[in-house]
Amino acid sequence: MMTIPRVVAMISRGQADNMLYTLCCSILCNLAAGADARLLIMQQRRSVEGICQLLMGGRTPMRNNAASLLRNLAMDEFAATRIAAISGVVPALLKLIDEEDQTDLGIIAATGCLTNLCAISSCRTEIVNEGGLDVLMKCTHTQNRPEVRAGAADCIANLALDNYVGRIL
């Protein structure tokens, strides 16, 4: 029987093949939209770290799934703080947005995750320092689907919460 702890463990240890990984990420992503499941996922040892490692490596579909899962986890401020503390997450999300062959769903997942991470002041500064403002502005001008542009615009609006970032805008 697959339980949330077992699924999280499989993903964070890299024990799932591509198809199983995609299915597990989709299930966890949907579950992570609920506060109780988010808490259960967060309680699993090294769950956030494992998911972030998948975001930073692997093929684009796997990274998109990891971004979707992290987006939903980052709805919780405690989870967002843990995610933001992991080195390389912000650059990996910005890279997903800026890839030439990226899908709209991948961009929506990455911008949504960054939007949620903007609750953390240090993360807002990191996004700007990593060139995120340029990536997000480009996204608002070059993407065709309104929901993709809106996701980037939401993130830019949240970046303006920081006085330092607000002066740049």
PDB file of C-alpha atoms in Angstrom:
ATOM      1  CA  MET A   1       0.000   0.000   0.000  1.00  0.00           C
ATOM      2  CA  MET A   2       1.338   3.414  -0.966  1.00  0.00           C
ATOM      3  CA  THR A   3       1.156   5.982   1.798  1.00  0.00           C
ATOM      4  CA  ILE A   4       2.222   9.623   1.673  1.00  0.00           C
ATOM      5  CA  PRO A   5       5.409   8.887   3.651  1.00  0.00           C
ATOM      6  CA  ARG A   6       6.373   6.055   1.267  1.00  0.00           C
ATOM      7  CA  VAL A   7       5.694   8.153  -1.836  1.00  0.00           C
ATOM      8  CA  VAL A   8       7.708  11.073  -0.446  1.00  0.00           C
ATOM      9  CA  ALA A   9      10.557   8.726   0.456  1.00  0.00           C
ATOM     10  CA  MET A  10      10.602   7.193  -3.049  1.00  0.00           C
ATOM     11  CA  ILE A  11      10.731  10.602  -4.702  1.00  0.00           C
ATOM     12  CA  SER A  12      13.282  12.177  -2.390  1.00  0.00           C
ATOM     13  CA  ARG A  13      15.616   9.174  -2.669  1.00  0.00           C
ATOM     14  CA  GLY A  14      15.266   8.988  -6.444  1.00  0.00           C
ATOM     15  CA  GLN A  15      13.883   5.440  -6.282  1.00  0.00           C
ATOM     16  CA  ALA A  16      11.068   5.900  -8.760  1.00  0.00           C
ATOM     17  CA  ASP A  17      11.435   5.383 -12.497  1.00  0.00           C
ATOM     18  CA  ASN A  18      10.250   8.215 -14.769  1.00  0.00           C
ATOM     19  CA  MET A  19       6.645   7.113 -15.128  1.00  0.00           C
ATOM     20  CA  LEU A  20       6.227   6.268 -11.457  1.00  0.00           C
ATOM     21  CA  TYR A  21       7.956   9.517 -10.495  1.00  0.00           C
ATOM     22  CA  THR A  22       5.552  11.552 -12.637  1.00  0.00           C
ATOM     23  CA  LEU A  23       2.553   9.782 -11.136  1.00  0.00           C
ATOM     24  CA  CYS A  24       3.860  10.192  -7.575  1.00  0.00           C
ATOM     25  CA  CYS A  25       4.599  13.888  -8.102  1.00  0.00           C
ATOM     26  CA  SER A  26       1.135  14.457  -9.557  1.00  0.00           C
ATOM     27  CA  ILE A  27      -0.517  12.744  -6.601  1.00  0.00           C
ATOM     28  CA  LEU A  28       1.594  14.628  -4.059  1.00  0.00           C
ATOM     29  CA  CYS A  29       1.049  17.899  -5.888  1.00  0.00           C
ATOM     30  CA  ASN A  30      -2.716  17.497  -5.645  1.00  0.00           C
ATOM     31  CA  LEU A  31      -2.505  16.412  -2.026  1.00  0.00           C
ATOM     32  CA  ALA A  32      -0.174  19.298  -1.135  1.00  0.00           C
ATOM     33  CA  ALA A  33      -2.943  21.731  -2.006  1.00  0.00           C
ATOM     34  CA  GLY A  34      -4.487  20.710   1.334  1.00  0.00           C
ATOM     35  CA  ALA A  35      -2.969  21.912   4.616  1.00  0.00           C
ATOM     36  CA  ASP A  36      -3.051  18.499   6.345  1.00  0.00           C
ATOM     37  CA  ALA A  37      -1.219  16.735   3.524  1.00  0.00           C
ATOM     38  CA  ARG A  38       1.312  19.580   3.271  1.00  0.00           C
ATOM     39  CA  LEU A  39       2.110  19.110   6.943  1.00  0.00           C
ATOM     40  CA  LEU A  40       2.487  15.349   6.488  1.00  0.00           C
ATOM     41  CA  ILE A  41       4.802  15.814   3.504  1.00  0.00           C
ATOM     42  CA  MET A  42       6.872  18.390   5.384  1.00  0.00           C
ATOM     43  CA  GLN A  43       7.286  16.029   8.346  1.00  0.00           C
ATOM     44  CA  GLN A  44       8.991  13.407   6.206  1.00  0.00           C
ATOM     45  CA  ARG A  45      12.738  13.354   6.635  1.00  0.00           C
ATOM     46  CA  ARG A  46      14.519  15.281   3.874  1.00  0.00           C
ATOM     47  CA  SER A  47      11.340  15.542   1.797  1.00  0.00           C
ATOM     48  CA  VAL A  48      11.846  19.164   0.775  1.00  0.00           C
ATOM     49  CA  GLU A  49      15.535  18.647   0.116  1.00  0.00           C
ATOM     50  CA  GLY A  50      14.840  15.614  -2.083  1.00  0.00           C
ATOM     51  CA  ILE A  51      12.188  17.413  -4.108  1.00  0.00           C
ATOM     52  CA  CYS A  52      14.495  20.429  -4.530  1.00  0.00           C
ATOM     53  CA  GLN A  53      17.260  18.135  -5.787  1.00  0.00           C
ATOM     54  CA  LEU A  54      14.874  16.849  -8.450  1.00  0.00           C
ATOM     55  CA  LEU A  55      14.097  20.448  -9.410  1.00  0.00           C
ATOM     56  CA  MET A  56      17.783  21.180  -9.906  1.00  0.00           C
ATOM     57  CA  GLY A  57      18.606  18.072 -11.955  1.00  0.00           C
ATOM     58  CA  GLY A  58      17.028  15.737 -14.420  1.00  0.00           C
ATOM     59  CA  ARG A  59      14.943  16.260 -17.497  1.00  0.00           C
ATOM     60  CA  THR A  60      12.520  19.137 -17.955  1.00  0.00           C
ATOM     61  CA  PRO A  61       9.287  17.161 -17.302  1.00  0.00           C
ATOM     62  CA  MET A  62      10.681  15.931 -13.968  1.00  0.00           C
ATOM     63  CA  ARG A  63      11.760  19.445 -13.016  1.00  0.00           C
ATOM     64  CA  ASN A  64       8.318  20.797 -13.958  1.00  0.00           C
ATOM     65  CA  ASN A  65       6.664  18.234 -11.686  1.00  0.00           C
ATOM     66  CA  ALA A  66       9.014  19.138  -8.842  1.00  0.00           C
ATOM     67  CA  ALA A  67       8.213  22.847  -9.366  1.00  0.00           C
ATOM     68  CA  SER A  68       4.470  22.101  -9.227  1.00  0.00           C
ATOM     69  CA  LEU A  69       4.884  20.182  -5.993  1.00  0.00           C
ATOM     70  CA  LEU A  70       7.097  22.880  -4.460  1.00  0.00           C
ATOM     71  CA  ARG A  71       4.577  25.547  -5.527  1.00  0.00           C
ATOM     72  CA  ASN A  72       1.857  23.844  -3.524  1.00  0.00           C
ATOM     73  CA  LEU A  73       4.126  23.158  -0.558  1.00  0.00           C
ATOM     74  CA  ALA A  74       5.258  26.801  -0.513  1.00  0.00           C
ATOM     75  CA  MET A  75       1.693  27.925   0.157  1.00  0.00           C
ATOM     76  CA  ASP A  76       2.642  27.256   3.772  1.00  0.00           C
ATOM     77  CA  GLU A  77       5.051  29.858   5.214  1.00  0.00           C
ATOM     78  CA  PHE A  78       7.032  27.257   7.177  1.00  0.00           C
ATOM     79  CA  ALA A  79       7.485  25.181   4.016  1.00  0.00           C
ATOM     80  CA  ALA A  80       8.349  28.273   1.978  1.00  0.00           C
ATOM     81  CA  THR A  81      11.053  29.123   4.526  1.00  0.00           C
ATOM     82  CA  ARG A  82      12.549  25.621   4.235  1.00  0.00           C
ATOM     83  CA  ILE A  83      12.428  25.692   0.451  1.00  0.00           C
ATOM     84  CA  ALA A  84      13.953  29.187   0.245  1.00  0.00           C
ATOM     85  CA  ALA A  85      16.834  28.112   2.505  1.00  0.00           C
ATOM     86  CA  ILE A  86      18.019  25.470   0.039  1.00  0.00           C
ATOM     87  CA  SER A  87      20.787  26.791  -2.170  1.00  0.00           C
ATOM     88  CA  GLY A  88      20.059  26.682  -5.895  1.00  0.00           C
ATOM     89  CA  VAL A  89      16.261  26.591  -5.792  1.00  0.00           C
ATOM     90  CA  VAL A  90      15.671  30.146  -7.058  1.00  0.00           C
ATOM     91  CA  PRO A  91      18.147  29.847  -9.974  1.00  0.00           C
ATOM     92  CA  ALA A  92      16.614  26.481 -10.928  1.00  0.00           C
ATOM     93  CA  LEU A  93      13.105  27.969 -10.982  1.00  0.00           C
ATOM     94  CA  LEU A  94      14.271  30.944 -13.045  1.00  0.00           C
ATOM     95  CA  LYS A  95      16.000  28.583 -15.465  1.00  0.00           C
ATOM     96  CA  LEU A  96      12.740  26.649 -15.908  1.00  0.00           C
ATOM     97  CA  ILE A  97      10.921  29.863 -16.817  1.00  0.00           C
ATOM     98  CA  ASP A  98      13.585  30.976 -19.280  1.00  0.00           C
ATOM     99  CA  GLU A  99      14.139  27.697 -21.177  1.00  0.00           C
ATOM    100  CA  GLU A 100      13.478  27.879 -24.901  1.00  0.00           C
ATOM    101  CA  ASP A 101      11.375  24.708 -25.134  1.00  0.00           C
ATOM    102  CA  GLN A 102       9.531  25.124 -21.834  1.00  0.00           C
ATOM    103  CA  THR A 103       5.829  24.325 -21.654  1.00  0.00           C
ATOM    104  CA  ASP A 104       3.234  26.771 -20.371  1.00  0.00           C
ATOM    105  CA  LEU A 105       2.495  24.449 -17.439  1.00  0.00           C
ATOM    106  CA  GLY A 106       6.170  24.411 -16.484  1.00  0.00           C
ATOM    107  CA  ILE A 107       6.314  28.207 -16.514  1.00  0.00           C
ATOM    108  CA  ILE A 108       3.101  28.445 -14.491  1.00  0.00           C
ATOM    109  CA  ALA A 109       4.506  26.002 -11.904  1.00  0.00           C
ATOM    110  CA  ALA A 110       7.823  27.867 -11.623  1.00  0.00           C
ATOM    111  CA  THR A 111       6.273  31.353 -11.427  1.00  0.00           C
ATOM    112  CA  GLY A 112       3.723  30.079  -8.916  1.00  0.00           C
ATOM    113  CA  CYS A 113       6.471  28.646  -6.751  1.00  0.00           C
ATOM    114  CA  LEU A 114       8.457  31.895  -6.920  1.00  0.00           C
ATOM    115  CA  THR A 115       5.303  33.872  -6.109  1.00  0.00           C
ATOM    116  CA  ASN A 116       4.763  31.793  -2.970  1.00  0.00           C
ATOM    117  CA  LEU A 117       8.447  32.034  -2.019  1.00  0.00           C
ATOM    118  CA  CYS A 118       8.150  35.836  -2.187  1.00  0.00           C
ATOM    119  CA  ALA A 119       6.605  35.624   1.288  1.00  0.00           C
ATOM    120  CA  ILE A 120      10.225  35.342   2.472  1.00  0.00           C
ATOM    121  CA  SER A 121      12.080  38.678   2.288  1.00  0.00           C
ATOM    122  CA  SER A 122      15.478  37.101   1.655  1.00  0.00           C
ATOM    123  CA  CYS A 123      13.983  35.140  -1.219  1.00  0.00           C
ATOM    124  CA  ARG A 124      12.656  38.310  -2.858  1.00  0.00           C
ATOM    125  CA  THR A 125      16.159  39.751  -2.761  1.00  0.00           C
ATOM    126  CA  GLU A 126      17.648  36.526  -4.133  1.00  0.00           C
ATOM    127  CA  ILE A 127      15.180  36.494  -7.032  1.00  0.00           C
ATOM    128  CA  VAL A 128      16.223  40.017  -7.999  1.00  0.00           C
ATOM    129  CA  ASN A 129      19.935  39.319  -7.486  1.00  0.00           C
ATOM    130  CA  GLU A 130      19.703  36.219  -9.708  1.00  0.00           C
ATOM    131  CA  GLY A 131      18.235  38.280 -12.572  1.00  0.00           C
ATOM    132  CA  GLY A 132      14.692  37.121 -11.913  1.00  0.00           C
ATOM    133  CA  LEU A 133      13.101  40.464 -12.602  1.00  0.00           C
ATOM    134  CA  ASP A 134      14.409  40.414 -16.182  1.00  0.00           C
ATOM    135  CA  VAL A 135      13.277  36.802 -16.664  1.00  0.00           C
ATOM    136  CA  LEU A 136       9.803  37.570 -15.321  1.00  0.00           C
ATOM    137  CA  MET A 137       9.441  40.787 -17.348  1.00  0.00           C
ATOM    138  CA  LYS A 138      10.469  38.905 -20.501  1.00  0.00           C
ATOM    139  CA  CYS A 139       7.845  36.278 -19.672  1.00  0.00           C
ATOM    140  CA  THR A 140       5.101  38.921 -19.425  1.00  0.00           C
ATOM    141  CA  HIS A 141       5.996  40.187 -22.909  1.00  0.00           C
ATOM    142  CA  THR A 142       6.787  37.005 -24.830  1.00  0.00           C
ATOM    143  CA  GLN A 143       4.260  34.422 -23.659  1.00  0.00           C
ATOM    144  CA  ASN A 144       1.000  33.986 -25.564  1.00  0.00           C
ATOM    145  CA  ARG A 145      -1.277  32.516 -22.904  1.00  0.00           C
ATOM    146  CA  PRO A 146      -2.768  35.073 -20.488  1.00  0.00           C
ATOM    147  CA  GLU A 147      -2.441  32.739 -17.486  1.00  0.00           C
ATOM    148  CA  VAL A 148       1.303  32.403 -18.124  1.00  0.00           C
ATOM    149  CA  ARG A 149       1.734  36.175 -18.297  1.00  0.00           C
ATOM    150  CA  ALA A 150      -0.447  36.586 -15.208  1.00  0.00           C
ATOM    151  CA  GLY A 151       1.727  34.149 -13.227  1.00  0.00           C
ATOM    152  CA  ALA A 152       4.831  36.185 -14.021  1.00  0.00           C
ATOM    153  CA  ALA A 153       3.014  39.440 -13.220  1.00  0.00           C
ATOM    154  CA  ASP A 154       1.865  38.045  -9.849  1.00  0.00           C
ATOM    155  CA  CYS A 155       5.451  37.241  -8.969  1.00  0.00           C
ATOM    156  CA  ILE A 156       6.607  40.714  -9.994  1.00  0.00           C
ATOM    157  CA  ALA A 157       3.861  42.241  -7.828  1.00  0.00           C
ATOM    158  CA  ASN A 158       5.025  40.182  -4.853  1.00  0.00           C
ATOM    159  CA  LEU A 159       8.618  41.256  -5.457  1.00  0.00           C
ATOM    160  CA  ALA A 160       7.457  44.849  -4.999  1.00  0.00           C
ATOM    161  CA  LEU A 161       6.587  44.022  -1.370  1.00  0.00           C
ATOM    162  CA  ASP A 162      10.229  44.594  -0.509  1.00  0.00           C
ATOM    163  CA  ASN A 163      11.215  48.283  -0.412  1.00  0.00           C
ATOM    164  CA  TYR A 164      14.560  47.489  -2.047  1.00  0.00           C
ATOM    165  CA  VAL A 165      12.903  45.607  -4.881  1.00  0.00           C
ATOM    166  CA  GLY A 166      10.143  48.220  -5.148  1.00  0.00           C
ATOM    167  CA  ARG A 167      12.771  50.900  -5.850  1.00  0.00           C
ATOM    168  CA  ILE A 168      14.185  48.778  -8.692  1.00  0.00           C
ATOM    169  CA  LEU A 169      10.770  48.451 -10.278  1.00  0.00           C
TER     170      LEU A 169
END
